CSV table of C-alpha atoms in Angstrom, one decimal:
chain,number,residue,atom,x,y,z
E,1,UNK,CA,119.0,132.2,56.5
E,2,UNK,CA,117.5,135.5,57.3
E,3,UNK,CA,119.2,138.7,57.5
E,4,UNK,CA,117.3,138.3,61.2
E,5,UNK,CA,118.2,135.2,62.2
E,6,UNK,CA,121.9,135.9,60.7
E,7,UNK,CA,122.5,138.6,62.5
E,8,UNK,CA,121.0,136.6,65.8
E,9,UNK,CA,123.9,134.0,64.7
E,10,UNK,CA,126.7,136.3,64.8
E,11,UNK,CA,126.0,138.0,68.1
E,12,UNK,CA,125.5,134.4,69.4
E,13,UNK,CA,128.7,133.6,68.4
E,14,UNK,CA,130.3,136.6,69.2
E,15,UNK,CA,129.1,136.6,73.0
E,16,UNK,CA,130.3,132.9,73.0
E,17,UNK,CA,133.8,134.1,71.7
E,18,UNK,CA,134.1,136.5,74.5
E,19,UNK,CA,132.9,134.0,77.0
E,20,UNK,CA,135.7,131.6,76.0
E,21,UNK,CA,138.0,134.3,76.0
E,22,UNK,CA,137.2,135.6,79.7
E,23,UNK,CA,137.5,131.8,80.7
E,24,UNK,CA,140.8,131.3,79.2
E,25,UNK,CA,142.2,134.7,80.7
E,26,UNK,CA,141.1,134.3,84.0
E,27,UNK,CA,142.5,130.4,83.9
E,28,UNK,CA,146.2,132.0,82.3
E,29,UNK,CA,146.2,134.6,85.4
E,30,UNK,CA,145.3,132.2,87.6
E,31,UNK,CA,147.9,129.8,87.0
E,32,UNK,CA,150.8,132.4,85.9
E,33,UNK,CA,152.6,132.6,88.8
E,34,UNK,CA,153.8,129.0,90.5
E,35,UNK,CA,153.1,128.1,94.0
E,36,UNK,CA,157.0,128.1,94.9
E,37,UNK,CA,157.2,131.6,94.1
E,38,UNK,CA,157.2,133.6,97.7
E,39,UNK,CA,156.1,137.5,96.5
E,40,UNK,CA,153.3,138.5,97.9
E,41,UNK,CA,153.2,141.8,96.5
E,42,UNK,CA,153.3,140.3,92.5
E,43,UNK,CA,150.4,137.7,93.5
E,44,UNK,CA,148.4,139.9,95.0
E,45,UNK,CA,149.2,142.0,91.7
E,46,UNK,CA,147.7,139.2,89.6
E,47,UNK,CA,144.9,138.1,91.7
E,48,UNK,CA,143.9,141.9,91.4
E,49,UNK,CA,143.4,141.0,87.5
E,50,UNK,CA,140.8,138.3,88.7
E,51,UNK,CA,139.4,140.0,91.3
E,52,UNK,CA,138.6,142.9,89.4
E,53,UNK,CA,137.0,141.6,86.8
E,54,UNK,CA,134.0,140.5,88.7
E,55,UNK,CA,131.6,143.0,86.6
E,56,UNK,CA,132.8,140.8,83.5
E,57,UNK,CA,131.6,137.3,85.2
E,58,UNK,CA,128.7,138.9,86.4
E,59,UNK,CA,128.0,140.4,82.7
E,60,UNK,CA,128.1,137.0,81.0
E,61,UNK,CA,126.1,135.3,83.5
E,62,UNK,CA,123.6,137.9,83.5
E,63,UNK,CA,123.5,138.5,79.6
E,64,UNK,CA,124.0,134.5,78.9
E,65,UNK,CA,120.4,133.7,79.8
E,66,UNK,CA,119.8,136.9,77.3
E,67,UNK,CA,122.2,135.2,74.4
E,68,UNK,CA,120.3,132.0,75.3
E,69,UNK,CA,117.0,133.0,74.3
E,70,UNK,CA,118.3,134.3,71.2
E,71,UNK,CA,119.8,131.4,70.3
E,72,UNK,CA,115.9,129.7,69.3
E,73,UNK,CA,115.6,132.9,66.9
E,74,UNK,CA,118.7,132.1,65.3
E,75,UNK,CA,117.3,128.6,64.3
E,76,UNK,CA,114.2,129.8,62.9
């Protein structure tokens, strides 16, 4: 492997890391507090964590399709 397409690899896999990551935290936040649990106040608390993080979803859609088109360099 290239020193190119090696470091293609590992921002590949790095990007995919975060992605995973974002997914799990946003699925943990989601489902942290149960549905029998009346306080508004501390749900609208954690949905702020979600909500807020819109830049983030909209950064690894936007930058996927970039990470995707690097992932044929990697290969070569």
């Amino acid at each position: 492997m290239t020193t190119k397409s090696s470091a293609v690899a590992k921002v590949v896999k790095a990007f995919d890391t975060f992605r995973e990551a974002y997914d799990q935290y946003v699925h943990v936040v989601d489902t942290a507090l149960p549905s029998e649990i009346e306080d508004d106040a501390l749900r609208e608390r954690i949905a702020s964590l979600v909500i807020g993080s819109g830049d983030v979803g909209l950064y690894l859609r936007d930058y996927g399709y970039t990470v995707d088109s690097m992932r044929t360099l990697a290969r070569r």
